[in-house]
Short mmCIF file of N, CA and C in Angstrom, two decimals:
data_model
loop_
_atom_site.label_atom_id
_atom_site.label_comp_id
_atom_site.label_asym_id
_atom_site.label_seq_id
_atom_site.Cartn_x
_atom_site.Cartn_y
_atom_site.Cartn_z
N THR A 6 2.48 3.37 -0.94
CA THR A 6 3.75 3.17 -0.27
C THR A 6 4.70 2.45 -1.22
N GLY A 7 5.98 2.50 -0.96
CA GLY A 7 6.95 1.85 -1.84
C GLY A 7 6.95 2.46 -3.22
N GLY A 8 6.86 3.78 -3.29
CA GLY A 8 6.69 4.45 -4.56
C GLY A 8 7.94 4.94 -5.25
N SER A 9 9.12 4.60 -4.73
CA SER A 9 10.33 5.20 -5.30
C SER A 9 10.97 4.36 -6.41
N GLY A 10 10.37 3.28 -6.81
CA GLY A 10 10.95 2.52 -7.92
C GLY A 10 10.20 1.23 -8.17
N GLY A 11 10.67 0.46 -9.11
CA GLY A 11 10.12 -0.86 -9.40
C GLY A 11 8.63 -0.85 -9.66
N LEU A 12 7.93 -1.71 -8.96
CA LEU A 12 6.49 -1.85 -9.13
C LEU A 12 5.75 -0.57 -8.74
N GLY A 13 6.20 0.10 -7.69
CA GLY A 13 5.56 1.35 -7.27
C GLY A 13 5.58 2.39 -8.36
N ARG A 14 6.69 2.50 -9.04
CA ARG A 14 6.80 3.44 -10.17
C ARG A 14 5.86 3.05 -11.30
N ALA A 15 5.82 1.76 -11.63
CA ALA A 15 4.94 1.27 -12.70
C ALA A 15 3.47 1.51 -12.36
N LEU A 16 3.09 1.28 -11.12
CA LEU A 16 1.70 1.53 -10.71
C LEU A 16 1.37 3.02 -10.80
N ALA A 17 2.29 3.86 -10.37
CA ALA A 17 2.07 5.30 -10.46
C ALA A 17 1.90 5.74 -11.92
N GLN A 18 2.74 5.21 -12.80
CA GLN A 18 2.65 5.58 -14.22
C GLN A 18 1.29 5.19 -14.80
N ARG A 19 0.78 4.03 -14.38
CA ARG A 19 -0.53 3.58 -14.87
C ARG A 19 -1.65 4.51 -14.38
N ILE A 20 -1.59 4.89 -13.12
CA ILE A 20 -2.60 5.80 -12.58
C ILE A 20 -2.54 7.15 -13.29
N LEU A 21 -1.34 7.64 -13.54
CA LEU A 21 -1.18 8.91 -14.26
C LEU A 21 -1.70 8.81 -15.69
N ALA A 22 -1.53 7.67 -16.33
CA ALA A 22 -2.04 7.48 -17.70
C ALA A 22 -3.56 7.59 -17.73
N ASP A 23 -4.20 7.29 -16.60
CA ASP A 23 -5.66 7.42 -16.49
C ASP A 23 -6.08 8.78 -15.92
N GLN A 24 -5.17 9.75 -15.97
CA GLN A 24 -5.42 11.11 -15.52
C GLN A 24 -5.59 11.24 -14.01
N GLY A 25 -5.03 10.29 -13.27
CA GLY A 25 -5.09 10.35 -11.81
C GLY A 25 -3.96 11.16 -11.22
N ARG A 26 -4.04 11.38 -9.92
CA ARG A 26 -2.97 12.01 -9.15
C ARG A 26 -2.42 10.96 -8.20
N VAL A 27 -1.13 11.06 -7.91
CA VAL A 27 -0.52 10.10 -6.99
C VAL A 27 0.34 10.80 -5.96
N LEU A 28 0.38 10.20 -4.79
CA LEU A 28 1.32 10.60 -3.75
C LEU A 28 2.24 9.41 -3.55
N LEU A 29 3.51 9.60 -3.88
CA LEU A 29 4.50 8.54 -3.73
C LEU A 29 5.09 8.62 -2.33
N LEU A 30 5.07 7.52 -1.61
CA LEU A 30 5.65 7.45 -0.28
C LEU A 30 6.85 6.52 -0.31
N GLY A 31 7.88 6.88 0.42
CA GLY A 31 9.06 6.05 0.54
C GLY A 31 9.99 6.65 1.58
N ARG A 32 11.07 5.96 1.87
CA ARG A 32 11.99 6.45 2.91
C ARG A 32 12.92 7.55 2.41
N SER A 33 13.27 7.52 1.14
CA SER A 33 14.27 8.45 0.61
C SER A 33 13.64 9.52 -0.26
N LEU A 34 13.69 10.77 0.22
CA LEU A 34 13.15 11.87 -0.57
C LEU A 34 13.90 11.99 -1.89
N GLU A 35 15.20 11.76 -1.88
CA GLU A 35 16.02 11.82 -3.10
C GLU A 35 15.52 10.82 -4.14
N LYS A 36 15.25 9.59 -3.74
CA LYS A 36 14.76 8.56 -4.66
C LYS A 36 13.34 8.89 -5.15
N LEU A 37 12.52 9.40 -4.24
CA LEU A 37 11.16 9.78 -4.63
C LEU A 37 11.17 10.90 -5.66
N GLU A 38 12.03 11.89 -5.45
CA GLU A 38 12.13 13.01 -6.41
C GLU A 38 12.63 12.51 -7.76
N ALA A 39 13.58 11.58 -7.76
CA ALA A 39 14.08 11.01 -9.01
C ALA A 39 12.97 10.25 -9.73
N THR A 40 12.16 9.53 -8.97
CA THR A 40 11.02 8.81 -9.57
C THR A 40 10.03 9.80 -10.15
N ARG A 41 9.74 10.87 -9.40
CA ARG A 41 8.80 11.87 -9.90
C ARG A 41 9.30 12.46 -11.22
N ARG A 42 10.59 12.79 -11.28
CA ARG A 42 11.15 13.36 -12.52
C ARG A 42 11.06 12.38 -13.69
N GLY A 43 11.12 11.09 -13.40
CA GLY A 43 11.09 10.08 -14.46
C GLY A 43 9.70 9.70 -14.93
N LEU A 44 8.67 10.14 -14.24
CA LEU A 44 7.29 9.81 -14.63
C LEU A 44 6.76 10.83 -15.62
N SER A 45 5.96 10.37 -16.55
CA SER A 45 5.27 11.26 -17.49
C SER A 45 4.00 11.75 -16.81
N HIS A 46 3.94 13.06 -16.55
CA HIS A 46 2.79 13.55 -15.80
C HIS A 46 2.59 15.05 -16.02
N ALA A 47 1.37 15.47 -15.69
CA ALA A 47 1.07 16.89 -15.70
C ALA A 47 1.57 17.50 -14.40
N ASP A 48 1.87 18.78 -14.44
CA ASP A 48 2.33 19.46 -13.23
C ASP A 48 1.33 19.28 -12.09
N GLY A 49 1.85 18.99 -10.91
CA GLY A 49 1.00 18.85 -9.73
C GLY A 49 0.32 17.51 -9.59
N SER A 50 0.50 16.60 -10.54
CA SER A 50 -0.19 15.31 -10.45
C SER A 50 0.61 14.27 -9.70
N VAL A 51 1.89 14.55 -9.40
CA VAL A 51 2.72 13.63 -8.62
C VAL A 51 3.29 14.38 -7.43
N LEU A 52 2.92 13.94 -6.26
CA LEU A 52 3.43 14.50 -5.01
C LEU A 52 4.29 13.43 -4.35
N VAL A 53 5.22 13.84 -3.51
CA VAL A 53 6.08 12.89 -2.82
C VAL A 53 6.13 13.22 -1.33
N SER A 54 6.35 12.17 -0.54
CA SER A 54 6.48 12.35 0.90
C SER A 54 7.38 11.25 1.43
N ALA A 55 8.46 11.66 2.09
CA ALA A 55 9.39 10.71 2.69
C ALA A 55 8.94 10.37 4.10
N VAL A 56 8.85 9.08 4.39
CA VAL A 56 8.45 8.60 5.70
C VAL A 56 9.03 7.22 5.93
N ASP A 57 9.45 6.96 7.15
CA ASP A 57 9.94 5.63 7.51
C ASP A 57 8.77 4.86 8.10
N LEU A 58 8.21 3.96 7.32
CA LEU A 58 7.05 3.20 7.76
C LEU A 58 7.36 2.25 8.90
N LEU A 59 8.64 1.95 9.12
CA LEU A 59 9.02 1.08 10.23
C LEU A 59 9.19 1.84 11.55
N ALA A 60 9.13 3.16 11.49
CA ALA A 60 9.16 3.95 12.72
C ALA A 60 7.88 3.68 13.50
N GLU A 61 7.93 3.88 14.79
CA GLU A 61 6.78 3.55 15.64
C GLU A 61 5.48 4.20 15.14
N ASP A 62 5.56 5.45 14.71
CA ASP A 62 4.38 6.16 14.22
C ASP A 62 4.44 6.35 12.70
N GLY A 63 5.19 5.51 12.01
CA GLY A 63 5.34 5.64 10.56
C GLY A 63 4.03 5.64 9.79
N PRO A 64 3.13 4.67 10.03
CA PRO A 64 1.85 4.70 9.31
C PRO A 64 1.04 5.96 9.59
N GLU A 65 1.06 6.41 10.83
CA GLU A 65 0.32 7.63 11.17
C GLU A 65 0.93 8.85 10.48
N GLN A 66 2.26 8.91 10.38
CA GLN A 66 2.92 10.00 9.66
C GLN A 66 2.54 9.96 8.18
N ALA A 67 2.52 8.76 7.60
CA ALA A 67 2.17 8.63 6.18
C ALA A 67 0.73 9.09 5.94
N PHE A 68 -0.18 8.68 6.80
CA PHE A 68 -1.58 9.08 6.68
C PHE A 68 -1.72 10.60 6.81
N ALA A 69 -1.08 11.17 7.83
CA ALA A 69 -1.16 12.62 8.04
C ALA A 69 -0.59 13.37 6.84
N GLY A 70 0.51 12.88 6.29
CA GLY A 70 1.10 13.51 5.10
C GLY A 70 0.17 13.46 3.91
N ALA A 71 -0.51 12.33 3.75
CA ALA A 71 -1.47 12.20 2.63
C ALA A 71 -2.63 13.17 2.81
N MET A 72 -3.14 13.28 4.02
CA MET A 72 -4.27 14.18 4.27
C MET A 72 -3.86 15.64 4.08
N GLU A 73 -2.60 15.94 4.39
CA GLU A 73 -2.10 17.30 4.23
C GLU A 73 -1.91 17.66 2.75
N LYS A 74 -1.44 16.71 1.96
CA LYS A 74 -1.08 16.99 0.57
C LYS A 74 -2.22 16.80 -0.43
N LEU A 75 -3.21 15.98 -0.08
CA LEU A 75 -4.29 15.65 -1.01
C LEU A 75 -5.63 16.09 -0.45
N SER A 76 -6.46 16.67 -1.30
CA SER A 76 -7.79 17.07 -0.84
C SER A 76 -8.72 15.87 -0.69
N SER A 77 -8.50 14.85 -1.51
CA SER A 77 -9.28 13.61 -1.39
C SER A 77 -8.41 12.45 -1.83
N VAL A 78 -8.73 11.29 -1.29
CA VAL A 78 -7.99 10.07 -1.61
C VAL A 78 -9.01 9.00 -1.96
N ALA A 79 -8.90 8.43 -3.16
CA ALA A 79 -9.84 7.42 -3.60
C ALA A 79 -9.27 6.01 -3.51
N GLY A 80 -7.99 5.91 -3.22
CA GLY A 80 -7.39 4.58 -3.15
C GLY A 80 -6.07 4.59 -2.42
N LEU A 81 -5.69 3.40 -2.01
CA LEU A 81 -4.43 3.18 -1.30
C LEU A 81 -3.78 1.94 -1.88
N ILE A 82 -2.51 2.05 -2.23
CA ILE A 82 -1.74 0.89 -2.68
C ILE A 82 -0.64 0.66 -1.66
N ASN A 83 -0.74 -0.46 -0.95
CA ASN A 83 0.27 -0.85 0.03
C ASN A 83 1.32 -1.70 -0.70
N ASN A 84 2.40 -1.05 -1.09
CA ASN A 84 3.42 -1.69 -1.92
C ASN A 84 4.79 -1.74 -1.25
N ALA A 85 4.97 -1.07 -0.11
CA ALA A 85 6.28 -1.07 0.54
C ALA A 85 6.70 -2.50 0.83
N GLY A 86 7.97 -2.79 0.61
CA GLY A 86 8.40 -4.15 0.84
C GLY A 86 9.89 -4.27 1.07
N MET A 87 10.24 -5.45 1.52
CA MET A 87 11.64 -5.81 1.71
C MET A 87 11.73 -7.30 1.40
N PHE A 88 12.90 -7.76 1.08
CA PHE A 88 13.08 -9.17 0.77
C PHE A 88 14.33 -9.66 1.47
N ILE A 89 14.14 -10.63 2.34
CA ILE A 89 15.26 -11.18 3.10
C ILE A 89 15.51 -12.60 2.60
N TRP A 90 16.66 -12.81 2.00
CA TRP A 90 17.04 -14.12 1.47
C TRP A 90 18.10 -14.70 2.39
N LYS A 91 17.68 -15.57 3.27
CA LYS A 91 18.60 -16.19 4.23
C LYS A 91 18.15 -17.61 4.51
N SER A 92 19.10 -18.44 4.85
CA SER A 92 18.77 -19.77 5.35
C SER A 92 17.87 -19.60 6.57
N PRO A 93 16.88 -20.47 6.76
CA PRO A 93 16.01 -20.33 7.93
C PRO A 93 16.79 -20.38 9.24
N LEU A 94 17.93 -21.02 9.25
CA LEU A 94 18.72 -21.12 10.47
C LEU A 94 19.54 -19.86 10.73
N GLU A 95 19.65 -18.98 9.74
CA GLU A 95 20.36 -17.71 9.89
C GLU A 95 19.43 -16.53 10.12
N LEU A 96 18.14 -16.73 9.96
CA LEU A 96 17.15 -15.68 10.11
C LEU A 96 17.14 -15.20 11.57
N THR A 97 17.18 -13.88 11.76
CA THR A 97 17.20 -13.34 13.12
C THR A 97 15.81 -12.86 13.53
N ALA A 98 15.65 -12.63 14.81
CA ALA A 98 14.39 -12.08 15.32
C ALA A 98 14.11 -10.73 14.68
N MET A 99 15.15 -9.92 14.49
CA MET A 99 14.97 -8.61 13.86
C MET A 99 14.50 -8.76 12.41
N ASP A 100 15.08 -9.70 11.67
CA ASP A 100 14.64 -9.95 10.29
C ASP A 100 13.15 -10.27 10.28
N TRP A 101 12.76 -11.19 11.15
CA TRP A 101 11.36 -11.64 11.23
C TRP A 101 10.44 -10.47 11.58
N GLN A 102 10.79 -9.72 12.60
CA GLN A 102 9.95 -8.62 13.07
C GLN A 102 9.81 -7.53 12.02
N ARG A 103 10.88 -7.18 11.37
CA ARG A 103 10.82 -6.13 10.33
C ARG A 103 9.96 -6.57 9.15
N SER A 104 10.10 -7.82 8.75
CA SER A 104 9.30 -8.33 7.64
C SER A 104 7.82 -8.35 8.00
N MET A 105 7.49 -8.85 9.19
CA MET A 105 6.09 -8.89 9.61
C MET A 105 5.52 -7.48 9.77
N GLN A 106 6.33 -6.57 10.31
CA GLN A 106 5.86 -5.20 10.50
C GLN A 106 5.58 -4.53 9.16
N LEU A 107 6.52 -4.61 8.23
CA LEU A 107 6.38 -3.91 6.96
C LEU A 107 5.33 -4.55 6.06
N HIS A 108 5.23 -5.86 6.06
CA HIS A 108 4.31 -6.54 5.14
C HIS A 108 2.93 -6.80 5.72
N ALA A 109 2.77 -6.80 7.03
CA ALA A 109 1.46 -7.10 7.61
C ALA A 109 0.92 -5.93 8.45
N TRP A 110 1.68 -5.48 9.46
CA TRP A 110 1.18 -4.41 10.33
C TRP A 110 1.00 -3.09 9.59
N VAL A 111 2.00 -2.65 8.85
CA VAL A 111 1.91 -1.34 8.19
C VAL A 111 0.73 -1.29 7.21
N PRO A 112 0.54 -2.28 6.32
CA PRO A 112 -0.64 -2.22 5.45
C PRO A 112 -1.96 -2.24 6.22
N PHE A 113 -2.00 -3.04 7.31
CA PHE A 113 -3.22 -3.06 8.12
C PHE A 113 -3.49 -1.69 8.73
N ARG A 114 -2.48 -1.09 9.34
CA ARG A 114 -2.67 0.19 10.02
C ARG A 114 -3.03 1.29 9.03
N LEU A 115 -2.35 1.33 7.88
CA LEU A 115 -2.70 2.34 6.87
C LEU A 115 -4.13 2.12 6.37
N SER A 116 -4.49 0.87 6.14
CA SER A 116 -5.86 0.56 5.69
C SER A 116 -6.86 1.02 6.74
N GLN A 117 -6.58 0.73 7.99
CA GLN A 117 -7.46 1.12 9.10
C GLN A 117 -7.66 2.63 9.12
N LEU A 118 -6.59 3.39 9.01
CA LEU A 118 -6.68 4.85 9.04
C LEU A 118 -7.49 5.39 7.87
N PHE A 119 -7.22 4.87 6.66
CA PHE A 119 -7.95 5.36 5.49
C PHE A 119 -9.41 4.93 5.53
N ILE A 120 -9.68 3.71 5.97
CA ILE A 120 -11.07 3.24 6.05
C ILE A 120 -11.86 4.11 7.02
N GLN A 121 -11.29 4.45 8.16
CA GLN A 121 -11.98 5.32 9.11
C GLN A 121 -12.31 6.67 8.46
N ARG A 122 -11.39 7.19 7.70
CA ARG A 122 -11.62 8.48 7.01
C ARG A 122 -12.73 8.34 5.96
N TRP A 123 -12.64 7.28 5.15
CA TRP A 123 -13.65 7.09 4.11
C TRP A 123 -15.03 6.87 4.70
N ARG A 124 -15.12 6.12 5.79
CA ARG A 124 -16.42 5.90 6.44
C ARG A 124 -16.99 7.22 6.93
N THR A 125 -16.16 8.06 7.54
CA THR A 125 -16.60 9.36 8.04
C THR A 125 -17.17 10.20 6.90
N LEU A 126 -16.55 10.13 5.74
CA LEU A 126 -16.98 10.91 4.58
C LEU A 126 -18.08 10.22 3.76
N GLY A 127 -18.37 8.96 4.08
CA GLY A 127 -19.33 8.19 3.28
C GLY A 127 -18.81 7.92 1.89
N GLN A 128 -17.51 7.81 1.75
CA GLN A 128 -16.84 7.68 0.46
C GLN A 128 -16.51 6.21 0.16
N THR A 129 -16.71 5.81 -1.10
CA THR A 129 -16.25 4.49 -1.53
C THR A 129 -14.79 4.62 -1.94
N ALA A 130 -14.07 3.51 -1.89
CA ALA A 130 -12.64 3.56 -2.19
C ALA A 130 -12.12 2.15 -2.47
N VAL A 131 -10.84 2.11 -2.85
CA VAL A 131 -10.19 0.83 -3.18
C VAL A 131 -8.84 0.78 -2.47
N ILE A 132 -8.53 -0.39 -1.91
CA ILE A 132 -7.21 -0.65 -1.35
C ILE A 132 -6.64 -1.84 -2.11
N LEU A 133 -5.41 -1.70 -2.56
CA LEU A 133 -4.71 -2.79 -3.23
C LEU A 133 -3.46 -3.11 -2.42
N ASN A 134 -3.38 -4.32 -1.93
CA ASN A 134 -2.20 -4.78 -1.19
C ASN A 134 -1.34 -5.62 -2.11
N ILE A 135 -0.06 -5.29 -2.16
CA ILE A 135 0.87 -6.05 -2.98
C ILE A 135 1.48 -7.14 -2.12
N ALA A 136 1.00 -8.34 -2.31
CA ALA A 136 1.51 -9.50 -1.59
C ALA A 136 2.64 -10.10 -2.44
N SER A 137 2.70 -11.40 -2.52
CA SER A 137 3.78 -12.05 -3.27
C SER A 137 3.42 -13.50 -3.51
N ILE A 138 3.97 -14.06 -4.54
CA ILE A 138 3.84 -15.49 -4.78
C ILE A 138 4.34 -16.28 -3.57
N HIS A 139 5.29 -15.67 -2.83
CA HIS A 139 5.82 -16.34 -1.64
C HIS A 139 4.79 -16.44 -0.52
N GLY A 140 3.71 -15.70 -0.60
CA GLY A 140 2.64 -15.83 0.37
C GLY A 140 1.81 -17.07 0.13
N GLN A 141 2.02 -17.72 -1.03
CA GLN A 141 1.26 -18.90 -1.40
C GLN A 141 2.13 -20.12 -1.61
N LEU A 142 3.38 -19.90 -1.96
CA LEU A 142 4.29 -21.01 -2.25
C LEU A 142 5.51 -20.92 -1.34
N PRO A 143 5.90 -22.02 -0.72
CA PRO A 143 7.04 -21.99 0.20
C PRO A 143 8.37 -21.82 -0.52
N GLU A 144 9.27 -21.12 0.13
CA GLU A 144 10.64 -20.95 -0.34
C GLU A 144 11.52 -21.00 0.90
N PRO A 145 12.34 -22.03 1.05
CA PRO A 145 13.10 -22.20 2.30
C PRO A 145 14.03 -21.05 2.66
N ASN A 146 14.52 -20.31 1.69
CA ASN A 146 15.42 -19.19 1.99
C ASN A 146 14.69 -17.85 2.08
N ALA A 147 13.38 -17.91 2.13
CA ALA A 147 12.57 -16.69 2.25
C ALA A 147 11.45 -16.90 3.27
N VAL A 148 11.78 -17.51 4.38
CA VAL A 148 10.76 -17.85 5.38
C VAL A 148 10.02 -16.62 5.89
N ALA A 149 10.72 -15.54 6.19
CA ALA A 149 10.06 -14.33 6.69
C ALA A 149 9.15 -13.74 5.62
N GLN A 150 9.60 -13.74 4.39
CA GLN A 150 8.79 -13.25 3.28
C GLN A 150 7.52 -14.10 3.13
N CYS A 151 7.67 -15.41 3.15
CA CYS A 151 6.53 -16.32 3.01
C CYS A 151 5.50 -16.07 4.11
N ALA A 152 5.96 -16.00 5.35
CA ALA A 152 5.05 -15.82 6.48
C ALA A 152 4.37 -14.45 6.46
N SER A 153 5.14 -13.41 6.19
CA SER A 153 4.56 -12.06 6.24
C SER A 153 3.62 -11.80 5.07
N LYS A 154 3.93 -12.32 3.90
CA LYS A 154 3.03 -12.14 2.76
C LYS A 154 1.78 -13.00 2.88
N ALA A 155 1.89 -14.19 3.49
CA ALA A 155 0.70 -15.00 3.77
C ALA A 155 -0.20 -14.26 4.77
N ALA A 156 0.41 -13.61 5.76
CA ALA A 156 -0.36 -12.81 6.71
C ALA A 156 -1.06 -11.66 6.00
N LEU A 157 -0.38 -11.02 5.06
CA LEU A 157 -0.99 -9.92 4.30
C LEU A 157 -2.19 -10.41 3.49
N ILE A 158 -2.06 -11.57 2.87
CA ILE A 158 -3.17 -12.13 2.09
C ILE A 158 -4.37 -12.41 3.00
N ALA A 159 -4.13 -13.05 4.14
CA ALA A 159 -5.22 -13.37 5.07
C ALA A 159 -5.85 -12.08 5.62
N MET A 160 -5.03 -11.10 5.97
CA MET A 160 -5.55 -9.83 6.47
C MET A 160 -6.40 -9.15 5.40
N THR A 161 -5.94 -9.18 4.17
CA THR A 161 -6.70 -8.57 3.08
C THR A 161 -8.08 -9.19 2.96
N GLN A 162 -8.14 -10.51 2.99
CA GLN A 162 -9.43 -11.20 2.86
C GLN A 162 -10.36 -10.87 4.02
N ALA A 163 -9.83 -10.90 5.24
CA ALA A 163 -10.66 -10.62 6.42
C ALA A 163 -11.14 -9.17 6.43
N LEU A 164 -10.25 -8.25 6.15
CA LEU A 164 -10.61 -6.83 6.16
C LEU A 164 -11.60 -6.51 5.05
N ALA A 165 -11.41 -7.11 3.89
CA ALA A 165 -12.34 -6.89 2.76
C ALA A 165 -13.75 -7.31 3.14
N GLU A 166 -13.85 -8.43 3.82
CA GLU A 166 -15.17 -8.90 4.25
C GLU A 166 -15.79 -7.92 5.24
N GLY A 167 -14.95 -7.34 6.09
CA GLY A 167 -15.45 -6.43 7.13
C GLY A 167 -15.92 -5.08 6.63
N VAL A 168 -15.45 -4.64 5.46
CA VAL A 168 -15.83 -3.30 4.97
C VAL A 168 -16.59 -3.34 3.65
N ARG A 169 -16.92 -4.52 3.19
CA ARG A 169 -17.65 -4.65 1.92
C ARG A 169 -18.92 -3.79 1.92
N LYS A 170 -19.66 -3.80 3.02
CA LYS A 170 -20.93 -3.06 3.10
C LYS A 170 -20.73 -1.55 3.00
N ASP A 171 -19.50 -1.08 3.24
CA ASP A 171 -19.21 0.35 3.16
C ASP A 171 -18.83 0.80 1.74
N GLY A 172 -18.79 -0.13 0.80
CA GLY A 172 -18.40 0.23 -0.57
C GLY A 172 -16.90 0.39 -0.73
N ILE A 173 -16.16 -0.21 0.18
CA ILE A 173 -14.70 -0.18 0.10
C ILE A 173 -14.23 -1.56 -0.34
N ARG A 174 -13.54 -1.59 -1.47
CA ARG A 174 -13.02 -2.85 -2.01
C ARG A 174 -11.56 -3.00 -1.62
N ILE A 175 -11.21 -4.19 -1.18
CA ILE A 175 -9.82 -4.47 -0.81
C ILE A 175 -9.41 -5.77 -1.50
N ASN A 176 -8.30 -5.70 -2.21
CA ASN A 176 -7.78 -6.87 -2.91
C ASN A 176 -6.27 -6.95 -2.72
N ALA A 177 -5.75 -8.13 -2.97
CA ALA A 177 -4.30 -8.33 -2.97
C ALA A 177 -3.92 -8.99 -4.29
N ILE A 178 -2.77 -8.66 -4.79
CA ILE A 178 -2.20 -9.37 -5.92
C ILE A 178 -0.90 -10.02 -5.44
N CYS A 179 -0.54 -11.09 -6.11
CA CYS A 179 0.63 -11.88 -5.68
C CYS A 179 1.60 -12.04 -6.84
N PRO A 180 2.36 -10.98 -7.14
CA PRO A 180 3.30 -11.08 -8.26
C PRO A 180 4.47 -12.02 -7.94
N GLY A 181 5.06 -12.51 -9.00
CA GLY A 181 6.29 -13.29 -8.87
C GLY A 181 7.47 -12.34 -8.81
N GLY A 182 8.62 -12.78 -9.26
CA GLY A 182 9.83 -11.97 -9.19
C GLY A 182 9.75 -10.69 -9.99
N ILE A 183 10.22 -9.62 -9.40
CA ILE A 183 10.29 -8.31 -10.05
C ILE A 183 11.68 -7.76 -9.78
N ALA A 184 12.35 -7.32 -10.82
CA ALA A 184 13.69 -6.77 -10.66
C ALA A 184 13.61 -5.39 -10.01
N THR A 185 14.01 -5.30 -8.73
CA THR A 185 14.02 -4.04 -8.01
C THR A 185 15.28 -3.97 -7.17
N ASN A 186 15.55 -2.79 -6.64
CA ASN A 186 16.72 -2.62 -5.77
C ASN A 186 16.62 -3.42 -4.49
N SER A 187 15.39 -3.69 -3.99
CA SER A 187 15.26 -4.42 -2.73
C SER A 187 15.77 -5.84 -2.88
N ALA A 188 15.69 -6.39 -4.08
CA ALA A 188 16.20 -7.74 -4.30
C ALA A 188 17.73 -7.75 -4.34
N GLU A 189 18.32 -6.59 -4.66
CA GLU A 189 19.78 -6.49 -4.71
C GLU A 189 20.38 -6.33 -3.33
N GLN A 190 19.58 -5.86 -2.36
CA GLN A 190 20.09 -5.61 -1.02
C GLN A 190 19.23 -6.37 -0.01
N PRO A 191 19.44 -7.68 0.11
CA PRO A 191 18.59 -8.48 1.00
C PRO A 191 18.58 -7.92 2.42
N GLY A 192 17.37 -7.90 2.98
CA GLY A 192 17.23 -7.49 4.37
C GLY A 192 16.99 -6.01 4.57
N HIS A 193 16.94 -5.24 3.49
CA HIS A 193 16.72 -3.80 3.62
C HIS A 193 15.44 -3.43 2.91
N PRO A 194 14.47 -2.77 3.63
CA PRO A 194 13.21 -2.37 2.99
C PRO A 194 13.44 -1.26 1.98
#
């Protein structure tokens, strides 16, 4: 998820360098196609699918699209994100809910769907959740980011413990600042 630029693009390029295939997910098909054109890859190794993960059935649409486009999936990178920079006193209920949904619920639901599939197939796999330094360090003007990324870290740890016996590894990384378009447009995923 979050495959149309920034870290998502860099992660895709790394997977392609190792001869992997990737399915880039994001809200804008136009941005996804531009990212695909900018990646160094063999024909057919980069697929794209536009989906709004904040829609009620967004994670289910993303999962169905992946199953339709790929014959097998060995990993999931939950990278979709948004960054809301506001005084805590200006933060709205909508800001809070969108941040928690995109950073905690969506990665959990996608992980749940893929884990069920991998268990059915007896397949080992890897899930990488992109958290944030804000999940570990407080920032007064990023309260929603801090809370939602801390939730993602805790969910990652709990879920990893629950599926370890199935050969499914789940980890989170907590990068610091990354220059992306989401940082230029606070409040928009």
